[in-house]
Amino acid sequence: MFSKPMDFIGGEVLCIDKPLGWTSFDAVKRLRGALSRRLGLKKIKVGHAGTLDPLATGVMIICTGRATKRIDELQAGVKEYIATIALGATTPSFDLETEIDATYPTAHITEELVREVLGRFIGSIEQIPPAYSACKIDGHRAYDLARKGREVQLKAKTLVIDEIELLSFSPEEITIRTLCSKGTYIRALARDIGQALDSGAHLTALRRTRVGDITIDDCLSVDDAATLIREAEIVPAPEQ
């Protein structure tokens, strides 16, 4: 898998395919534990370059040791996602984390209308992040406040969407591929697409297929990454 010795303290970048249902922290915790056991260290720096929601899968970049200094650089890369969006219904979280709270007509939605609407989102846009997000309000995570029933008001952020491609269409569901900048919430994009269609929408599946130059084909499963840590030839840890 890797022909050279691995220097987890000096810094390595591991690319994994995050499983459905796992938080980003779950993935980091699993690999940090594997590293601690392999190196015999209680503490080792491990971080990720870009959060993925538990209901999303795909490319996650894990940095170890001194490579954690590269996190800002790595997560700044363009992101590619494949998203499935249900039309005609909304949820408070804009995805399947919460129950449907309203339904809307879809009979007027045609493939031509969807293509026209998607074109409106290409380029520099303003997007209000979801209330169920990791954005901070007075030191508190927005999702913590939202889950407690508190009203959450977030400011719009400027971001760039380079491409949106319609992969499949029905009046009740579409699948899109999008290439976008750091900070784009695909859940919020689904919300905005629904509104632009004079209907409602929410995200039902999301897969991140690229971060910068790293694609899903470059990624290991979490289990394979843990095996790599356990079995790869390594550069010995420095004396403590």
mmCIF file of C-alpha atoms in Angstrom:
data_model
loop_
_atom_site.group_PDB
_atom_site.id
_atom_site.type_symbol
_atom_site.label_atom_id
_atom_site.label_comp_id
_atom_site.label_asym_id
_atom_site.label_seq_id
_atom_site.Cartn_x
_atom_site.Cartn_y
_atom_site.Cartn_z
ATOM 1 C CA MET A 1 0.000 0.000 0.000
ATOM 2 C CA PHE A 2 2.887 2.329 0.901
ATOM 3 C CA SER A 3 6.418 1.369 -0.103
ATOM 4 C CA LYS A 4 8.227 3.927 2.048
ATOM 5 C CA PRO A 5 8.447 3.962 5.850
ATOM 6 C CA MET A 6 5.774 6.165 7.374
ATOM 7 C CA ASP A 7 6.626 9.008 9.725
ATOM 8 C CA PHE A 8 3.457 9.613 11.686
ATOM 9 C CA ILE A 9 5.142 12.083 14.050
ATOM 10 C CA GLY A 10 6.896 14.010 11.317
ATOM 11 C CA GLY A 11 3.560 14.039 9.540
ATOM 12 C CA GLU A 12 1.533 11.856 7.200
ATOM 13 C CA VAL A 13 -1.628 12.567 5.201
ATOM 14 C CA LEU A 14 -4.130 9.695 5.082
ATOM 15 C CA CYS A 15 -7.128 9.832 2.760
ATOM 16 C CA ILE A 16 -10.174 7.865 3.860
ATOM 17 C CA ASP A 17 -13.692 7.214 2.620
ATOM 18 C CA LYS A 18 -15.779 8.252 5.629
ATOM 19 C CA PRO A 19 -18.572 5.748 6.301
ATOM 20 C CA LEU A 20 -22.244 6.646 6.533
ATOM 21 C CA GLY A 21 -23.321 7.415 10.094
ATOM 22 C CA TRP A 22 -19.851 8.323 11.352
ATOM 23 C CA THR A 23 -19.017 11.828 12.514
ATOM 24 C CA SER A 24 -15.730 13.333 11.377
ATOM 25 C CA PHE A 25 -14.588 13.034 14.996
ATOM 26 C CA ASP A 26 -15.411 9.311 14.976
ATOM 27 C CA ALA A 27 -12.984 8.796 12.079
ATOM 28 C CA VAL A 28 -10.247 10.858 13.704
ATOM 29 C CA LYS A 29 -10.727 9.055 17.031
ATOM 30 C CA ARG A 30 -10.440 5.620 15.389
ATOM 31 C CA LEU A 31 -7.180 6.453 13.641
ATOM 32 C CA ARG A 32 -5.741 8.337 16.616
ATOM 33 C CA GLY A 33 -6.347 5.257 18.740
ATOM 34 C CA ALA A 34 -4.633 3.041 16.167
ATOM 35 C CA LEU A 35 -1.657 5.398 16.071
ATOM 36 C CA SER A 36 -1.378 5.604 19.860
ATOM 37 C CA ARG A 37 -1.298 1.825 20.127
ATOM 38 C CA ARG A 38 1.211 1.407 17.303
ATOM 39 C CA LEU A 39 3.589 4.116 18.508
ATOM 40 C CA GLY A 40 3.107 3.516 22.208
ATOM 41 C CA LEU A 41 2.215 7.156 22.770
ATOM 42 C CA LYS A 42 -0.638 8.535 24.854
ATOM 43 C CA LYS A 43 -0.856 11.683 22.760
ATOM 44 C CA ILE A 44 -0.359 12.295 19.055
ATOM 45 C CA LYS A 45 -1.761 15.091 16.940
ATOM 46 C CA VAL A 46 -4.438 13.938 14.490
ATOM 47 C CA GLY A 47 -6.886 16.204 12.669
ATOM 48 C CA HIS A 48 -9.064 16.340 9.572
ATOM 49 C CA ALA A 49 -9.149 18.795 6.686
ATOM 50 C CA GLY A 50 -12.860 19.465 6.264
ATOM 51 C CA THR A 51 -15.882 18.187 8.181
ATOM 52 C CA LEU A 52 -18.397 15.755 6.703
ATOM 53 C CA ASP A 53 -21.840 15.371 8.263
ATOM 54 C CA PRO A 54 -22.710 11.931 9.706
ATOM 55 C CA LEU A 55 -25.191 11.388 6.859
ATOM 56 C CA ALA A 56 -22.516 12.088 4.221
ATOM 57 C CA THR A 57 -19.806 9.761 2.940
ATOM 58 C CA GLY A 58 -16.650 10.185 0.931
ATOM 59 C CA VAL A 59 -13.280 11.900 0.857
ATOM 60 C CA MET A 60 -11.892 12.885 4.234
ATOM 61 C CA ILE A 61 -8.271 13.929 4.651
ATOM 62 C CA ILE A 62 -6.674 12.932 7.960
ATOM 63 C CA CYS A 63 -3.401 14.570 8.999
ATOM 64 C CA THR A 64 -1.031 13.238 11.663
ATOM 65 C CA GLY A 65 1.786 14.829 13.644
ATOM 66 C CA ARG A 66 3.332 17.894 12.039
ATOM 67 C CA ALA A 67 1.188 17.422 8.914
ATOM 68 C CA THR A 68 -1.684 18.933 10.937
ATOM 69 C CA LYS A 69 -0.084 22.276 10.063
ATOM 70 C CA ARG A 70 -1.246 21.627 6.482
ATOM 71 C CA ILE A 71 -4.935 21.348 7.376
ATOM 72 C CA ASP A 72 -5.853 24.888 6.274
ATOM 73 C CA GLU A 73 -4.001 24.391 2.988
ATOM 74 C CA LEU A 74 -5.611 21.024 2.272
ATOM 75 C CA GLN A 75 -9.174 21.965 3.157
ATOM 76 C CA ALA A 76 -8.980 25.064 0.938
ATOM 77 C CA GLY A 77 -9.082 22.837 -2.160
ATOM 78 C CA VAL A 78 -12.148 22.735 -4.395
ATOM 79 C CA LYS A 79 -14.746 20.134 -3.352
ATOM 80 C CA GLU A 80 -16.813 17.847 -5.573
ATOM 81 C CA TYR A 81 -20.060 16.298 -4.326
ATOM 82 C CA ILE A 82 -22.739 13.974 -5.648
ATOM 83 C CA ALA A 83 -26.025 14.936 -3.988
ATOM 84 C CA THR A 84 -29.498 13.419 -4.091
ATOM 85 C CA ILE A 85 -32.227 15.947 -3.342
ATOM 86 C CA ALA A 86 -35.884 15.165 -2.610
ATOM 87 C CA LEU A 87 -38.262 17.773 -4.014
ATOM 88 C CA GLY A 88 -41.604 18.804 -2.563
ATOM 89 C CA ALA A 89 -40.726 18.608 1.139
ATOM 90 C CA THR A 90 -38.528 20.397 3.651
ATOM 91 C CA THR A 91 -36.943 19.502 6.984
ATOM 92 C CA PRO A 92 -35.520 21.859 9.645
ATOM 93 C CA SER A 93 -31.998 20.471 9.119
ATOM 94 C CA PHE A 94 -32.363 20.441 5.289
ATOM 95 C CA ASP A 95 -31.505 16.708 5.329
ATOM 96 C CA LEU A 96 -32.709 13.454 6.910
ATOM 97 C CA GLU A 97 -31.516 14.293 10.433
ATOM 98 C CA THR A 98 -34.933 15.796 11.179
ATOM 99 C CA GLU A 99 -38.496 14.947 10.129
ATOM 100 C CA ILE A 100 -40.373 16.588 7.250
ATOM 101 C CA ASP A 101 -42.023 19.798 8.462
ATOM 102 C CA ALA A 102 -43.797 20.949 5.278
ATOM 103 C CA THR A 103 -44.774 19.657 1.839
ATOM 104 C CA TYR A 104 -45.116 21.526 -1.458
ATOM 105 C CA PRO A 105 -46.412 20.839 -4.999
ATOM 106 C CA THR A 106 -44.044 19.354 -7.576
ATOM 107 C CA ALA A 107 -46.331 18.883 -10.588
ATOM 108 C CA HIS A 108 -44.965 22.072 -12.194
ATOM 109 C CA ILE A 109 -41.323 20.944 -11.944
ATOM 110 C CA THR A 110 -39.856 19.932 -15.305
ATOM 111 C CA GLU A 111 -36.341 18.931 -16.248
ATOM 112 C CA GLU A 112 -36.008 22.161 -18.232
ATOM 113 C CA LEU A 113 -37.008 24.204 -15.164
ATOM 114 C CA VAL A 114 -34.506 22.343 -12.982
ATOM 115 C CA ARG A 115 -31.683 22.951 -15.466
ATOM 116 C CA GLU A 116 -32.552 26.645 -15.655
ATOM 117 C CA VAL A 117 -32.670 26.971 -11.860
ATOM 118 C CA LEU A 118 -29.381 25.130 -11.341
ATOM 119 C CA GLY A 119 -27.701 27.562 -13.708
ATOM 120 C CA ARG A 120 -28.618 30.434 -11.363
ATOM 121 C CA PHE A 121 -26.333 29.020 -8.673
ATOM 122 C CA ILE A 122 -23.154 28.858 -10.752
ATOM 123 C CA GLY A 123 -20.591 31.517 -9.865
ATOM 124 C CA SER A 124 -20.228 33.659 -6.762
ATOM 125 C CA ILE A 125 -23.315 33.372 -4.544
ATOM 126 C CA GLU A 126 -24.483 34.307 -1.067
ATOM 127 C CA GLN A 127 -25.538 31.360 1.095
ATOM 128 C CA ILE A 128 -27.024 31.322 4.600
ATOM 129 C CA PRO A 129 -25.611 28.289 6.468
ATOM 130 C CA PRO A 130 -28.049 25.791 8.008
ATOM 131 C CA ALA A 131 -29.107 26.293 11.613
ATOM 132 C CA TYR A 132 -28.012 22.672 12.100
ATOM 133 C CA SER A 133 -24.362 23.443 11.375
ATOM 134 C CA ALA A 134 -21.061 23.831 13.201
ATOM 135 C CA CYS A 135 -21.085 27.615 12.790
ATOM 136 C CA LYS A 136 -20.605 29.417 16.091
ATOM 137 C CA ILE A 137 -22.966 31.942 17.681
ATOM 138 C CA ASP A 138 -21.609 33.649 20.802
ATOM 139 C CA GLY A 139 -19.268 30.721 21.350
ATOM 140 C CA HIS A 140 -21.954 28.038 20.903
ATOM 141 C CA ARG A 141 -22.330 25.657 17.958
ATOM 142 C CA ALA A 142 -25.432 26.504 15.938
ATOM 143 C CA TYR A 143 -26.557 22.864 15.881
ATOM 144 C CA ASP A 144 -26.500 22.703 19.703
ATOM 145 C CA LEU A 145 -28.827 25.707 19.872
ATOM 146 C CA ALA A 146 -31.089 24.398 17.082
ATOM 147 C CA ARG A 147 -31.437 20.988 18.739
ATOM 148 C CA LYS A 148 -32.539 22.750 21.940
ATOM 149 C CA GLY A 149 -35.266 24.545 20.010
ATOM 150 C CA ARG A 150 -33.519 27.914 20.113
ATOM 151 C CA GLU A 151 -33.928 30.315 17.200
ATOM 152 C CA VAL A 152 -30.735 30.484 15.145
ATOM 153 C CA GLN A 153 -29.915 33.362 12.823
ATOM 154 C CA LEU A 154 -26.755 33.095 10.735
ATOM 155 C CA LYS A 155 -25.305 35.597 8.308
ATOM 156 C CA ALA A 156 -24.945 34.841 4.619
ATOM 157 C CA LYS A 157 -21.490 33.864 3.386
ATOM 158 C CA THR A 158 -19.988 34.407 -0.045
ATOM 159 C CA LEU A 159 -18.866 31.245 -1.814
ATOM 160 C CA VAL A 160 -18.215 30.018 -5.330
ATOM 161 C CA ILE A 161 -19.885 27.196 -7.228
ATOM 162 C CA ASP A 162 -17.878 26.325 -10.323
ATOM 163 C CA GLU A 163 -20.110 23.628 -11.784
ATOM 164 C CA ILE A 164 -23.514 22.032 -11.274
ATOM 165 C CA GLU A 165 -24.441 19.054 -13.427
ATOM 166 C CA LEU A 166 -27.858 17.394 -13.387
ATOM 167 C CA LEU A 167 -27.259 13.620 -13.280
ATOM 168 C CA SER A 168 -30.853 12.403 -12.931
ATOM 169 C CA PHE A 169 -34.310 13.953 -12.814
ATOM 170 C CA SER A 170 -37.846 13.241 -11.693
ATOM 171 C CA PRO A 171 -40.390 15.765 -10.383
ATOM 172 C CA GLU A 172 -39.857 14.274 -6.901
ATOM 173 C CA GLU A 173 -36.078 13.804 -6.862
ATOM 174 C CA ILE A 174 -32.926 15.016 -8.578
ATOM 175 C CA THR A 175 -29.272 13.992 -8.355
ATOM 176 C CA ILE A 176 -26.584 16.581 -9.035
ATOM 177 C CA ARG A 177 -22.816 16.803 -9.194
ATOM 178 C CA THR A 178 -21.391 20.063 -7.939
ATOM 179 C CA LEU A 179 -17.893 21.538 -7.802
ATOM 180 C CA CYS A 180 -17.644 24.233 -5.155
ATOM 181 C CA SER A 181 -15.434 26.200 -2.795
ATOM 182 C CA LYS A 182 -14.655 25.581 0.842
ATOM 183 C CA GLY A 183 -17.545 26.458 3.131
ATOM 184 C CA THR A 184 -20.360 25.411 0.799
ATOM 185 C CA TYR A 185 -23.224 23.653 2.565
ATOM 186 C CA ILE A 186 -24.862 21.271 0.105
ATOM 187 C CA ARG A 187 -27.832 20.999 2.483
ATOM 188 C CA ALA A 188 -28.318 24.754 2.173
ATOM 189 C CA LEU A 189 -27.933 24.498 -1.600
ATOM 190 C CA ALA A 190 -30.729 21.896 -1.601
ATOM 191 C CA ARG A 191 -32.923 24.293 0.412
ATOM 192 C CA ASP A 192 -32.224 27.142 -1.997
ATOM 193 C CA ILE A 193 -32.842 24.992 -5.085
ATOM 194 C CA GLY A 194 -36.224 23.981 -3.653
ATOM 195 C CA GLN A 195 -37.159 27.602 -3.031
ATOM 196 C CA ALA A 196 -36.037 28.617 -6.536
ATOM 197 C CA LEU A 197 -38.289 25.872 -7.944
ATOM 198 C CA ASP A 198 -41.268 27.379 -6.044
ATOM 199 C CA SER A 199 -41.396 24.220 -3.993
ATOM 200 C CA GLY A 200 -39.347 22.710 -1.166
ATOM 201 C CA ALA A 201 -36.367 20.385 -1.033
ATOM 202 C CA HIS A 202 -34.040 18.540 1.305
ATOM 203 C CA LEU A 203 -30.901 16.470 0.965
ATOM 204 C CA THR A 204 -31.318 12.690 1.130
ATOM 205 C CA ALA A 205 -27.807 11.491 0.218
ATOM 206 C CA LEU A 206 -24.404 13.128 -0.127
ATOM 207 C CA ARG A 207 -21.029 11.795 -1.220
ATOM 208 C CA ARG A 208 -17.867 13.908 -1.385
ATOM 209 C CA THR A 209 -15.857 12.615 -4.318
ATOM 210 C CA ARG A 210 -12.987 15.093 -4.418
ATOM 211 C CA VAL A 211 -11.031 17.517 -2.242
ATOM 212 C CA GLY A 212 -8.415 19.436 -4.208
ATOM 213 C CA ASP A 213 -6.403 16.868 -6.150
ATOM 214 C CA ILE A 214 -7.548 13.963 -3.958
ATOM 215 C CA THR A 215 -10.391 11.844 -5.343
ATOM 216 C CA ILE A 216 -12.429 9.011 -3.882
ATOM 217 C CA ASP A 217 -10.215 6.571 -5.803
ATOM 218 C CA ASP A 218 -7.277 7.707 -3.651
ATOM 219 C CA CYS A 219 -9.075 6.852 -0.411
ATOM 220 C CA LEU A 220 -8.843 3.900 1.953
ATOM 221 C CA SER A 221 -11.659 2.561 4.073
ATOM 222 C CA VAL A 222 -11.299 3.353 7.778
ATOM 223 C CA ASP A 223 -10.492 -0.304 8.438
ATOM 224 C CA ASP A 224 -7.782 -0.339 5.735
ATOM 225 C CA ALA A 225 -6.290 2.868 7.124
ATOM 226 C CA ALA A 226 -6.191 1.320 10.597
ATOM 227 C CA THR A 227 -4.538 -1.789 9.113
ATOM 228 C CA LEU A 228 -1.986 0.395 7.352
ATOM 229 C CA ILE A 229 -1.130 2.091 10.643
ATOM 230 C CA ARG A 230 -0.826 -1.277 12.335
ATOM 231 C CA GLU A 231 1.290 -2.989 9.653
ATOM 232 C CA ALA A 232 3.265 -0.332 7.730
ATOM 233 C CA GLU A 233 6.982 0.101 8.294
ATOM 234 C CA ILE A 234 7.340 3.229 10.385
ATOM 235 C CA VAL A 235 9.931 5.793 11.327
ATOM 236 C CA PRO A 236 10.462 5.279 15.086
ATOM 237 C CA ALA A 237 8.991 7.876 17.415
ATOM 238 C CA PRO A 238 11.557 10.173 19.062
ATOM 239 C CA GLU A 239 12.642 9.486 22.616
ATOM 240 C CA GLN A 240 10.271 11.046 25.126
#
